[in-house]
Tab-separated table of C-alpha atoms and ligand atoms in Angstrom:
chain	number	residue	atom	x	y	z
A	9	UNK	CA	-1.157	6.729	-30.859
A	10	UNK	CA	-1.007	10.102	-29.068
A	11	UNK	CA	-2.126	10.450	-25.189
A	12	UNK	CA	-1.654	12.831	-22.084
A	13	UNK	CA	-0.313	10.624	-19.731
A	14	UNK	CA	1.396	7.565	-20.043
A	15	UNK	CA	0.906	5.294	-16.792
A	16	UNK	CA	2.843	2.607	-15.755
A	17	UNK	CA	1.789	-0.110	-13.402
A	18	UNK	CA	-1.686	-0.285	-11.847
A	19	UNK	CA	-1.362	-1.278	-8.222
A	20	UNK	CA	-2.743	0.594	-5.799
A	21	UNK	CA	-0.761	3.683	-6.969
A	22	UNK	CA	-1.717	3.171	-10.832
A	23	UNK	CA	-5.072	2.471	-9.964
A	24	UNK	CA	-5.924	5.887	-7.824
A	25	UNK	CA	-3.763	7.751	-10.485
A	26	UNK	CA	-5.885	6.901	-13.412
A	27	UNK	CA	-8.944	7.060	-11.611
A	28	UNK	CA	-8.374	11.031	-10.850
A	29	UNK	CA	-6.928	11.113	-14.390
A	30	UNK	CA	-10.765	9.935	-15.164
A	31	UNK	CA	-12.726	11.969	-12.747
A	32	UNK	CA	-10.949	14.975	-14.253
A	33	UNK	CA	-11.577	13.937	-17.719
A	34	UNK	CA	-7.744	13.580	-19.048
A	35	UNK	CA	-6.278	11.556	-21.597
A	36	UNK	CA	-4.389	8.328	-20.373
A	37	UNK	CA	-3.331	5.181	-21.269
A	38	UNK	CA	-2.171	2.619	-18.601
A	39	UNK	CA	0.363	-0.231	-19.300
A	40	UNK	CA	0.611	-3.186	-16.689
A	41	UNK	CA	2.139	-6.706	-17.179
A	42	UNK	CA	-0.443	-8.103	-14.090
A	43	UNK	CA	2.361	-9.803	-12.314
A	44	UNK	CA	0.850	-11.819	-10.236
A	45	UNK	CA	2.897	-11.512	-6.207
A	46	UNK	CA	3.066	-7.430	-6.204
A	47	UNK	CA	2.491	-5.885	-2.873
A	48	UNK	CA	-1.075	-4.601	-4.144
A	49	UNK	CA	-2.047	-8.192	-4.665
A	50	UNK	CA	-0.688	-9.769	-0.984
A	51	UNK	CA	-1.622	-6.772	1.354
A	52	UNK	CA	-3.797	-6.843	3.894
A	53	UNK	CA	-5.614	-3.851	2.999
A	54	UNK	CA	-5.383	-2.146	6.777
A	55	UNK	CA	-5.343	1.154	6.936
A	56	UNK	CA	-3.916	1.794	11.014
A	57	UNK	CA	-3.657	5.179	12.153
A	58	UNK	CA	-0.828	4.130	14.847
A	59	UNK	CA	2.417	2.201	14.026
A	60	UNK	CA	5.559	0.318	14.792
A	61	UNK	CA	6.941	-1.029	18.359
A	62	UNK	CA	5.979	2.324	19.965
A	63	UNK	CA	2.270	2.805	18.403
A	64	UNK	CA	2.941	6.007	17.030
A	65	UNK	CA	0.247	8.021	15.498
A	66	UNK	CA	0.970	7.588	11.707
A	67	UNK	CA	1.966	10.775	9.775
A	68	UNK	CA	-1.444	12.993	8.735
A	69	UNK	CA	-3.528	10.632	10.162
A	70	UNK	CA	-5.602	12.904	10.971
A	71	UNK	CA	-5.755	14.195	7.552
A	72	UNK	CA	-5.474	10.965	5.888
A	73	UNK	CA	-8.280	9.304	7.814
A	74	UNK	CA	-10.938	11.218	6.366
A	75	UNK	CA	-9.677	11.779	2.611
A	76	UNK	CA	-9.281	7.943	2.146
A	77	UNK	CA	-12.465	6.765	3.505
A	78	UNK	CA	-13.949	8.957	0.946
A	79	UNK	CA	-11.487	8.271	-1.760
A	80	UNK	CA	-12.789	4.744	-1.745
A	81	UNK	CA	-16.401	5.497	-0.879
A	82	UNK	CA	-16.401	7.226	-4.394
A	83	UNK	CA	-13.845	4.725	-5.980
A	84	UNK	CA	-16.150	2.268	-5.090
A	85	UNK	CA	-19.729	3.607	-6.527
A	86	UNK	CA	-17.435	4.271	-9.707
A	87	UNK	CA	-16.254	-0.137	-9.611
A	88	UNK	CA	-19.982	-1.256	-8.406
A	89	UNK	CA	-18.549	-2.821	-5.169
A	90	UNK	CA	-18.385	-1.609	-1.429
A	91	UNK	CA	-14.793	-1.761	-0.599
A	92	UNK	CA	-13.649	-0.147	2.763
A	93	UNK	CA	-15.018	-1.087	5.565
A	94	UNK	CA	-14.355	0.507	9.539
A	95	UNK	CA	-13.061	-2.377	11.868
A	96	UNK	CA	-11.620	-2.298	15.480
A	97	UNK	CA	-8.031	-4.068	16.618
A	98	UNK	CA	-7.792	-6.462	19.028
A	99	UNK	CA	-4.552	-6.562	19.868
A	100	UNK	CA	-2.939	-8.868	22.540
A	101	UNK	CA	0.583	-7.437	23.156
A	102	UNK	CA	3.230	-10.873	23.727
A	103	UNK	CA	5.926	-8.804	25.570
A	104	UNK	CA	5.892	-6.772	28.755
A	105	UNK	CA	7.393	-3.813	26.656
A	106	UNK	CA	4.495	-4.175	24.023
A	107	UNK	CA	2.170	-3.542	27.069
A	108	UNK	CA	3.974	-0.790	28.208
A	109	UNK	CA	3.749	0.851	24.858
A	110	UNK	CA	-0.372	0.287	24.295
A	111	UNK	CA	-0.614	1.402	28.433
A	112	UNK	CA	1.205	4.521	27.740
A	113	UNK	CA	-0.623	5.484	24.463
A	114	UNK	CA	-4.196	5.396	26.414
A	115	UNK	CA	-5.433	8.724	27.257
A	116	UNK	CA	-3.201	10.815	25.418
A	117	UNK	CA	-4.464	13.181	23.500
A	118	UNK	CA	-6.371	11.644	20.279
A	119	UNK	CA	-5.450	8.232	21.291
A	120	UNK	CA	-6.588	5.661	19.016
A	121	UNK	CA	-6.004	2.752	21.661
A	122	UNK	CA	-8.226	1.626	24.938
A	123	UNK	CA	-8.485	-1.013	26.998
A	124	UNK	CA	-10.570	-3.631	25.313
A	125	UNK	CA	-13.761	-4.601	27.018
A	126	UNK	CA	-14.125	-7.806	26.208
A	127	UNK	CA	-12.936	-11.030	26.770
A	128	UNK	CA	-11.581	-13.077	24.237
A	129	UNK	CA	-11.650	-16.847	24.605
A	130	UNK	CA	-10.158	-17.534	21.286
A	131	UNK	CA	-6.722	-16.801	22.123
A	132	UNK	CA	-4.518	-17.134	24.836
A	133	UNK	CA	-3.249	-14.025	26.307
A	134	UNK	CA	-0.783	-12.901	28.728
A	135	UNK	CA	-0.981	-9.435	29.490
A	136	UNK	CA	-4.128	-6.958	28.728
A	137	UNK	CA	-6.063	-7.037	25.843
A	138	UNK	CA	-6.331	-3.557	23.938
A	139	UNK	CA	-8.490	-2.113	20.972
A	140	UNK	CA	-7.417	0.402	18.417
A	141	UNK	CA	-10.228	2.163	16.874
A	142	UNK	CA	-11.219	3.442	13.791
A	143	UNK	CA	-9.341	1.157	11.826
A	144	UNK	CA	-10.176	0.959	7.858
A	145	UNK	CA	-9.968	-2.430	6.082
A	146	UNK	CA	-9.875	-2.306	1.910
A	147	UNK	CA	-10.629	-5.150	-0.344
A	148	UNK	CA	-7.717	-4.763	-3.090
A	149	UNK	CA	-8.921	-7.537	-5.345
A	150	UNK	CA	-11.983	-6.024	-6.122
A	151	UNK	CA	-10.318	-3.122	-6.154
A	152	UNK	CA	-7.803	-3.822	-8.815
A	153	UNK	CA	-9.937	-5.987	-10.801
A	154	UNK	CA	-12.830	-4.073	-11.408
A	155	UNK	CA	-11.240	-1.269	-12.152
A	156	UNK	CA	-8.317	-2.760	-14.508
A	157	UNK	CA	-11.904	-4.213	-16.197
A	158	UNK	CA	-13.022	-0.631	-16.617
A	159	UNK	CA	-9.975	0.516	-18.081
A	160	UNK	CA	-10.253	-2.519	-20.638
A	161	UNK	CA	-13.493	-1.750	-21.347
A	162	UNK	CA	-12.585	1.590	-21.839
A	163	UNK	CA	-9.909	0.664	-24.306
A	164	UNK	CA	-7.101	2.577	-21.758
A	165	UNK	CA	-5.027	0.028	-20.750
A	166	UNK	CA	-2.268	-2.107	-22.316
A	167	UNK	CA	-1.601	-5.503	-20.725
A	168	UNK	CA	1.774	-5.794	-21.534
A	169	UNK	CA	5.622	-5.524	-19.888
A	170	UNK	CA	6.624	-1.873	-20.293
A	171	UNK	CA	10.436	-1.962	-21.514
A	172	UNK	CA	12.480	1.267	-20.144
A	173	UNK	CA	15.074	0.402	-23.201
A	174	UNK	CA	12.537	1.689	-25.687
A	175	UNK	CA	11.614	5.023	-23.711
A	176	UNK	CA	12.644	8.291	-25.781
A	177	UNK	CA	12.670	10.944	-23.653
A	178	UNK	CA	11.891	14.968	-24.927
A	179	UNK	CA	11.526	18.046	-22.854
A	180	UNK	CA	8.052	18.112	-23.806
A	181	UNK	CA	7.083	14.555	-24.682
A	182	UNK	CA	7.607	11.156	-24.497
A	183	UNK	CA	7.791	7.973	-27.521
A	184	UNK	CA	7.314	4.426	-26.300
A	185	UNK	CA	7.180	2.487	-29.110
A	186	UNK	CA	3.716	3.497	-31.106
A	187	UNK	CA	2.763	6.084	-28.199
A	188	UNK	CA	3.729	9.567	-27.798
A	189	UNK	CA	2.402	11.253	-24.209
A	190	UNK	CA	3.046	14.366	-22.662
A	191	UNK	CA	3.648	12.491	-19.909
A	192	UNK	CA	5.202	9.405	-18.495
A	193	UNK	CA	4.256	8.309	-14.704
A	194	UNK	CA	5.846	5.627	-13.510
A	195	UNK	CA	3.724	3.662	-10.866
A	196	UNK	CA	5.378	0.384	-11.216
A	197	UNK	CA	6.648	-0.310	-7.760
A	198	UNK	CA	10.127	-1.357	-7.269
A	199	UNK	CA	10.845	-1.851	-10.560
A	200	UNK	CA	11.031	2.014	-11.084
A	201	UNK	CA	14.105	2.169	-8.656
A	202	UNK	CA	16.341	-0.183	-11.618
A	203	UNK	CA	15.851	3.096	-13.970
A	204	UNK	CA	18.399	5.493	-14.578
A	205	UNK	CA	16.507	8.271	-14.088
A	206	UNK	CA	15.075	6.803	-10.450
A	207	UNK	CA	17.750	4.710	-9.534
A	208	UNK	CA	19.447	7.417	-6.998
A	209	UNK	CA	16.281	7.985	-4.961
A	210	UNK	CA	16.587	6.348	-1.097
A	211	UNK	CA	14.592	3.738	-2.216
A	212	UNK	CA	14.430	0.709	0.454
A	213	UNK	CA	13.170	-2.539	-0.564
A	214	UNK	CA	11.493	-4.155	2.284
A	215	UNK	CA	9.947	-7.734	1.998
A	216	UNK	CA	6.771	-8.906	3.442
A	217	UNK	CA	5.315	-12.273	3.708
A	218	UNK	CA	1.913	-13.831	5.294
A	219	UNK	CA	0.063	-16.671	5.617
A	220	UNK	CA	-3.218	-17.589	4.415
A	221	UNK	CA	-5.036	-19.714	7.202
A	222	UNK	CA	-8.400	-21.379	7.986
A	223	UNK	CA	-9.829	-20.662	10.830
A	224	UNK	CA	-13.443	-21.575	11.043
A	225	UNK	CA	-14.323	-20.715	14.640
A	226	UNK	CA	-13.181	-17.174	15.331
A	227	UNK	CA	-15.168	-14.513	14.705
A	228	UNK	CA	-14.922	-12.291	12.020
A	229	UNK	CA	-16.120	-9.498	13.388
A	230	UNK	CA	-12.310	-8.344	14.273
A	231	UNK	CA	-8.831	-7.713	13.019
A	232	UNK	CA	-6.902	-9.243	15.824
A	233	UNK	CA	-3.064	-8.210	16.181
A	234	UNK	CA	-1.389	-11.422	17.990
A	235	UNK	CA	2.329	-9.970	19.122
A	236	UNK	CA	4.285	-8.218	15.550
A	237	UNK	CA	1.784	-10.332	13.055
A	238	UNK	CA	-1.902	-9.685	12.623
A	239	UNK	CA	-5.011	-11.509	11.512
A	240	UNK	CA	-7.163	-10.138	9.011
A	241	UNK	CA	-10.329	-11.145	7.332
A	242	UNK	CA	-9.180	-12.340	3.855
A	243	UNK	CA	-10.930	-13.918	0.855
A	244	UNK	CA	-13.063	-16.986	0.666
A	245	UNK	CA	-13.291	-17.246	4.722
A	246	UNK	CA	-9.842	-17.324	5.020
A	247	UNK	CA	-7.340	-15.310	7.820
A	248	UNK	CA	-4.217	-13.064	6.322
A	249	UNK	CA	-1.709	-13.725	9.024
A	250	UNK	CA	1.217	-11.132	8.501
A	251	UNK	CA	3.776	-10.048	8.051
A	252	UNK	CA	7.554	-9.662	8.139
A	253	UNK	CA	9.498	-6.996	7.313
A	254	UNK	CA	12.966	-7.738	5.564
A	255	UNK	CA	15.605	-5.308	4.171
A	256	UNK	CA	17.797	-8.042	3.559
A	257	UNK	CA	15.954	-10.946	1.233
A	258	UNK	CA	17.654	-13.762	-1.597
A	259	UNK	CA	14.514	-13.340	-3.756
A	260	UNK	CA	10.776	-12.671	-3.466
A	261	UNK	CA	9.741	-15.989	-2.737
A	262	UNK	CA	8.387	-16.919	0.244
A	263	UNK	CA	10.056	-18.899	2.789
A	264	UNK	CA	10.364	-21.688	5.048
A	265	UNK	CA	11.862	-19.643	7.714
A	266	UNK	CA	8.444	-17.039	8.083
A	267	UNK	CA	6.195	-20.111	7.643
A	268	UNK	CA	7.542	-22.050	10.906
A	269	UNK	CA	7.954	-18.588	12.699
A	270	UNK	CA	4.236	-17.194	11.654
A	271	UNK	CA	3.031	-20.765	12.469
A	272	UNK	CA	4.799	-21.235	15.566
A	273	UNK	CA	2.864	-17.660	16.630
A	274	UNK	CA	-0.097	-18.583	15.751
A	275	UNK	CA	-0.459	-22.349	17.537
A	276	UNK	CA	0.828	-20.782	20.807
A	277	UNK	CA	-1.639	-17.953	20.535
A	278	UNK	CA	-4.979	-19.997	19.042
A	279	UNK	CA	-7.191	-21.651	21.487
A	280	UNK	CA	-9.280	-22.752	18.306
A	281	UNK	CA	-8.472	-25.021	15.440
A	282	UNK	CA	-6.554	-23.511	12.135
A	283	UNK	CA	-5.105	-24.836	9.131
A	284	UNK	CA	-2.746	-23.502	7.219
A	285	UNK	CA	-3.589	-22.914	3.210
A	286	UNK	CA	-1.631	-20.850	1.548
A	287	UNK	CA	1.641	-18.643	1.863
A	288	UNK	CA	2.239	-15.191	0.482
A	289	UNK	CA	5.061	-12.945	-0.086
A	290	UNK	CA	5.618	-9.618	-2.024
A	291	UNK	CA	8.464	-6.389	-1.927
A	292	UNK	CA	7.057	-3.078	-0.835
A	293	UNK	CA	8.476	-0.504	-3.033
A	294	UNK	CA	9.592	1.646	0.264
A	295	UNK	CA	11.731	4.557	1.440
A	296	UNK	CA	14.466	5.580	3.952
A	297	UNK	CA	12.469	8.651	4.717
A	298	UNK	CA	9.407	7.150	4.915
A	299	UNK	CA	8.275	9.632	3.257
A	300	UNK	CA	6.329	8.968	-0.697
A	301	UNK	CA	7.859	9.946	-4.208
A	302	UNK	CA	5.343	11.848	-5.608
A	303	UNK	CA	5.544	14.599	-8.924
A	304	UNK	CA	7.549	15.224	-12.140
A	305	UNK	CA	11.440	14.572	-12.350
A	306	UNK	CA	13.023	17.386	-11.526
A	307	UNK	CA	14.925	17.486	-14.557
A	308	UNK	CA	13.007	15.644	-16.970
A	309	UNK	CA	9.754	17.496	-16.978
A	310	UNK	CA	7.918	14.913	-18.983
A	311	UNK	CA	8.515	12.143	-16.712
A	312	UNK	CA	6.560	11.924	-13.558
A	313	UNK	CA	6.093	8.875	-10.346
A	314	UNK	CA	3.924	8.104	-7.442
A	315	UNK	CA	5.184	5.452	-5.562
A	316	UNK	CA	8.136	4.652	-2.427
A	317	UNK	CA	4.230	4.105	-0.120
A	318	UNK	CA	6.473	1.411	2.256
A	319	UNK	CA	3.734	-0.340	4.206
A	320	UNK	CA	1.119	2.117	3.492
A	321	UNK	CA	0.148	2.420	0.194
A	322	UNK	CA	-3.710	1.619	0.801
A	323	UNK	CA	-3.611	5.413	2.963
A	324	UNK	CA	-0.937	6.954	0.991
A	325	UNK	CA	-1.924	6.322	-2.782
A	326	UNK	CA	-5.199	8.055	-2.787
A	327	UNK	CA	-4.628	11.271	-1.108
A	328	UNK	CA	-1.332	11.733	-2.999
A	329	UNK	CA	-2.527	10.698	-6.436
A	330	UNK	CA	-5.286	13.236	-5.991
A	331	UNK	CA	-2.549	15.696	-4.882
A	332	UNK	CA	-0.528	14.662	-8.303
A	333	UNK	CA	-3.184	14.998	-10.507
A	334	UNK	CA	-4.649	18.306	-9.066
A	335	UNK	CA	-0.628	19.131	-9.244
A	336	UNK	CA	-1.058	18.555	-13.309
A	337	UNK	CA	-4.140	19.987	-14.386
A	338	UNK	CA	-4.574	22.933	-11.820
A	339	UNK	CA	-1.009	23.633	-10.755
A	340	UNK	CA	-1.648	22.775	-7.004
A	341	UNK	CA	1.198	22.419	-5.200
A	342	UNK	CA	2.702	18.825	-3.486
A	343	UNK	CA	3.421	18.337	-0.097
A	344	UNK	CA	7.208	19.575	-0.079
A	345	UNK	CA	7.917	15.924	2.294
A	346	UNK	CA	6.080	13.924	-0.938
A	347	UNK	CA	7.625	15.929	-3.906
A	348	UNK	CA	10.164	14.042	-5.540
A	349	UNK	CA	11.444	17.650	-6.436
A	350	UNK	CA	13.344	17.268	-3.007
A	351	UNK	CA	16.062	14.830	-4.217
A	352	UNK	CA	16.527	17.384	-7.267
A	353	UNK	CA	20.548	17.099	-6.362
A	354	UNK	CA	20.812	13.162	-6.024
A	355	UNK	CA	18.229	12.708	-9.627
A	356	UNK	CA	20.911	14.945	-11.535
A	357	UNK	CA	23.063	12.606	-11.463
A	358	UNK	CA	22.616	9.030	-13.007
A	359	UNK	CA	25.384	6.936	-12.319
B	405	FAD	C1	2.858	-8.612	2.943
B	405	FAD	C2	2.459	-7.177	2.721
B	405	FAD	C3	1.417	-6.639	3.461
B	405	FAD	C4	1.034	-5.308	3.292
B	405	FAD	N1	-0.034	-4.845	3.995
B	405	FAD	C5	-0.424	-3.549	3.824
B	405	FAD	C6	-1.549	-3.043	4.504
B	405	FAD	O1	-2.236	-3.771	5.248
B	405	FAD	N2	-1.872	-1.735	4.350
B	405	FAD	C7	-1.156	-0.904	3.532
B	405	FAD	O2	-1.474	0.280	3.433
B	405	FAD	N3	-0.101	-1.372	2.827
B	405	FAD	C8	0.285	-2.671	2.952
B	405	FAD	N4	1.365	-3.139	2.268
B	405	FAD	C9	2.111	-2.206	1.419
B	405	FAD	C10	1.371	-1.983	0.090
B	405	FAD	O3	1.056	-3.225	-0.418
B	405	FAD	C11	2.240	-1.182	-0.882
B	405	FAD	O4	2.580	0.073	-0.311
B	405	FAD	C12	1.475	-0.906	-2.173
B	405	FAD	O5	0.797	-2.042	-2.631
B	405	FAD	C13	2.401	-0.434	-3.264
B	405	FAD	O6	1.602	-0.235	-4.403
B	405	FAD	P1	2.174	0.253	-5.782
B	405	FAD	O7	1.022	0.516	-6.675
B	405	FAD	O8	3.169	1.344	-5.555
B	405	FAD	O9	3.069	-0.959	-6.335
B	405	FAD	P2	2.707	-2.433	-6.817
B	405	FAD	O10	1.673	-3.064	-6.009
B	405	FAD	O11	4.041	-3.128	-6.929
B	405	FAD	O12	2.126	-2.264	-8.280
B	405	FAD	C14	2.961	-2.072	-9.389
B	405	FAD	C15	2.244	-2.534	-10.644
B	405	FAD	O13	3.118	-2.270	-11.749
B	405	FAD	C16	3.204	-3.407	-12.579
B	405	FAD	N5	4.524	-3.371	-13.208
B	405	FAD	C17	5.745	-3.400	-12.606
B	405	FAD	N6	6.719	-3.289	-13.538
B	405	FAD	C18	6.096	-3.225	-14.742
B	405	FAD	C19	6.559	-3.126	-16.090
B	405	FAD	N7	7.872	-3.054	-16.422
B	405	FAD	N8	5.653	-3.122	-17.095
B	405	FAD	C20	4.326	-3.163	-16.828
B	405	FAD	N9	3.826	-3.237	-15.559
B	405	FAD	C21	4.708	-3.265	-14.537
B	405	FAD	C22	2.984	-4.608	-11.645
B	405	FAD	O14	2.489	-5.728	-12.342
B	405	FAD	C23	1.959	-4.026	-10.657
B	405	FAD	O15	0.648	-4.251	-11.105
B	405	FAD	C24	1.730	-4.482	2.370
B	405	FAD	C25	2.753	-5.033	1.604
B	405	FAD	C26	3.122	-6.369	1.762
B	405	FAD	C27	4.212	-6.951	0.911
């Protein structure tokens, strides 16, 4: 079987990849093993243009904002379903330091944070209450499923484990198996880092788990931010209450440990009733630079990745999968801080 591009994985990154693929007409094939605990399956789906202990503004929001809410506008007429949504933070800082930091953000220029108007009788509070504003939230299941039942439909995906021991690599080509692409892309998450070819990159594995929680009496109407963890509207009624953040991790499973922490938050901060229902936990495929992996090996011209998105892959994967594929079939450059191009030194090497 002969194709253009080869994808691998369909996450968030896989799935925005193939859809520009589609939108400008190109030959693909996808190959995912649906594991069922990847970070594309357990995020919350917030897309928060501030970030981290001191609320920075997050890098190109400004230019982010905009492209994604109209990435997934269009993603979603293409899936039949209405998947981004524009919400407003509540957030309830725990420490006199958090305050500080919300306090010192109002007012500057382009702030996304004021002082919330409301009052909140749901939760406890000790210090100010604060709302950040626009704030996108994206259903991923829908997401994922519809369109992994588009590319079945569409005969262009392959649900099966994609084994790096029977990649061939050419100058101009690539043979897996029964395929031959021009291209490989490798949007598989962390596995990609265990490669050869990938393995030198400053990846950072970074492990995030949350809590699934029913909470019948608060109002939906808000993504509330309770201290480091934050309450989102999830599936079937439910509350996403995440997440942690570990470099260092045994395995991918979650644990006891973030269960009695998350739960502990949550029962000093609740005024109403919740129950505890499920427990999730997944590895972001992140960076040291904080900064994406995005383009064609810099010496291997036929293989290609978009992924390293850390803890913002829902903002990150659409604007630079467009940038890849506009990149491959017009040339366009990559944003010299995404282009993988930039490790060329450490990739020549593969021990
Ligand atoms: C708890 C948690 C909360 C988060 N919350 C947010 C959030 O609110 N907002 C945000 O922007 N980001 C969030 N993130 C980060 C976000 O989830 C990631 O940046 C993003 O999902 C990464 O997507 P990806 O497509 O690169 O990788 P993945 O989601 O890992 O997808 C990789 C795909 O490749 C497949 N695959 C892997 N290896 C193979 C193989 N050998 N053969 C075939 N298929 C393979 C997998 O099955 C999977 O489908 C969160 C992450 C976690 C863990």
């Amino acid at each position: 079987m002969k194709t253009d591009y080869l994808v691998v994985g369909q996450g968030i990154c896989g799935t925005f990849l193939s859809w520009y693929l589609e939108q400008g007409k190109q030959d693909f094939l996808v190959i995912d093993n649906a594991l069922p605990s990847t970070p594309s399956k357990v995020a919350s789906g917030v897309i928060n243009p501030i970030t981290g202990r001191i609320l920075a503004t997050t890098w190109l929001a400004e230019t982010l904002l905009p492209f994604t809410w109209n990435a997934y506008e269009q993603l979603g007429i293409t899936i039949g379903a209405d998947i981004i949504k524009e919400y407003e933070i509540i957030s309830f800082p725990s420490t006199q330091q958090m305050k500080e930091a919300h306090e010192k953000r109002i007012g500057e220029y382009n702030s996304y944070i004021q002082p919330a108007l409301n009052n909140y009788p749901s939760f406890n509070y000790l210090y100010n209450s604060y709302s950040i504003s626009p704030v996108w939230l994206v259903d991923l299941h829908p997401i994922l499923n519809n369109w992994r039942n588009f590319l079945q439909s569409a005969n262009k995906l392959t649900e099966t484990f994609f084994d790096v021991n029977e990649l061939k690599i050419e100058p101009d080509c690539i043979q897996y198996k029964d395929i031959t692409a021009k291209k490989i892309i490798f949007c598989n998450g962390t596995e990609a880092f265990s490669y050869s070819f990938w393995k030198n990159l400053p990846y950072a594995d970074n492990k995030g788990e949350a809590l699934i929680a029913d909470v019948p009496e608060l109002s939906r109407d808000h993504i509330y931010k309770i201290g480091s963890l934050v309450m989102v509207p999830w599936y079937n009624n439910q509350w996403w209450i995440g997440s942690s953040y570990e470099r260092e991790f045994e395995s991918a499973a979650p644990t006891d440990a973030f269960r009695k922490y998350a739960e502990n938050q949550v029962a000093g901060c609740l005024r109403v009733p919740f129950k505890i229902t499920g427990h999730l936990a997944g590895i972001r495929p992140a960076n040291m630079e904080r900064r994406p992996f995005v383009g064609l090996h810099p010496h291997y011209p036929s293989v290609g990745i978009l992924n390293g998105m850390g803890t913002k892959g829902c903002s990150l994967a659409p604007y630079f999968a467009n940038q890849f594929v506009k990149y491959l079939v017009k040339a366009e450059p990559i944003d010299p801080l995404a282009d993988v191009g930039r490790f060329s030194k450490v990739l020549k090497r593969e021990t």
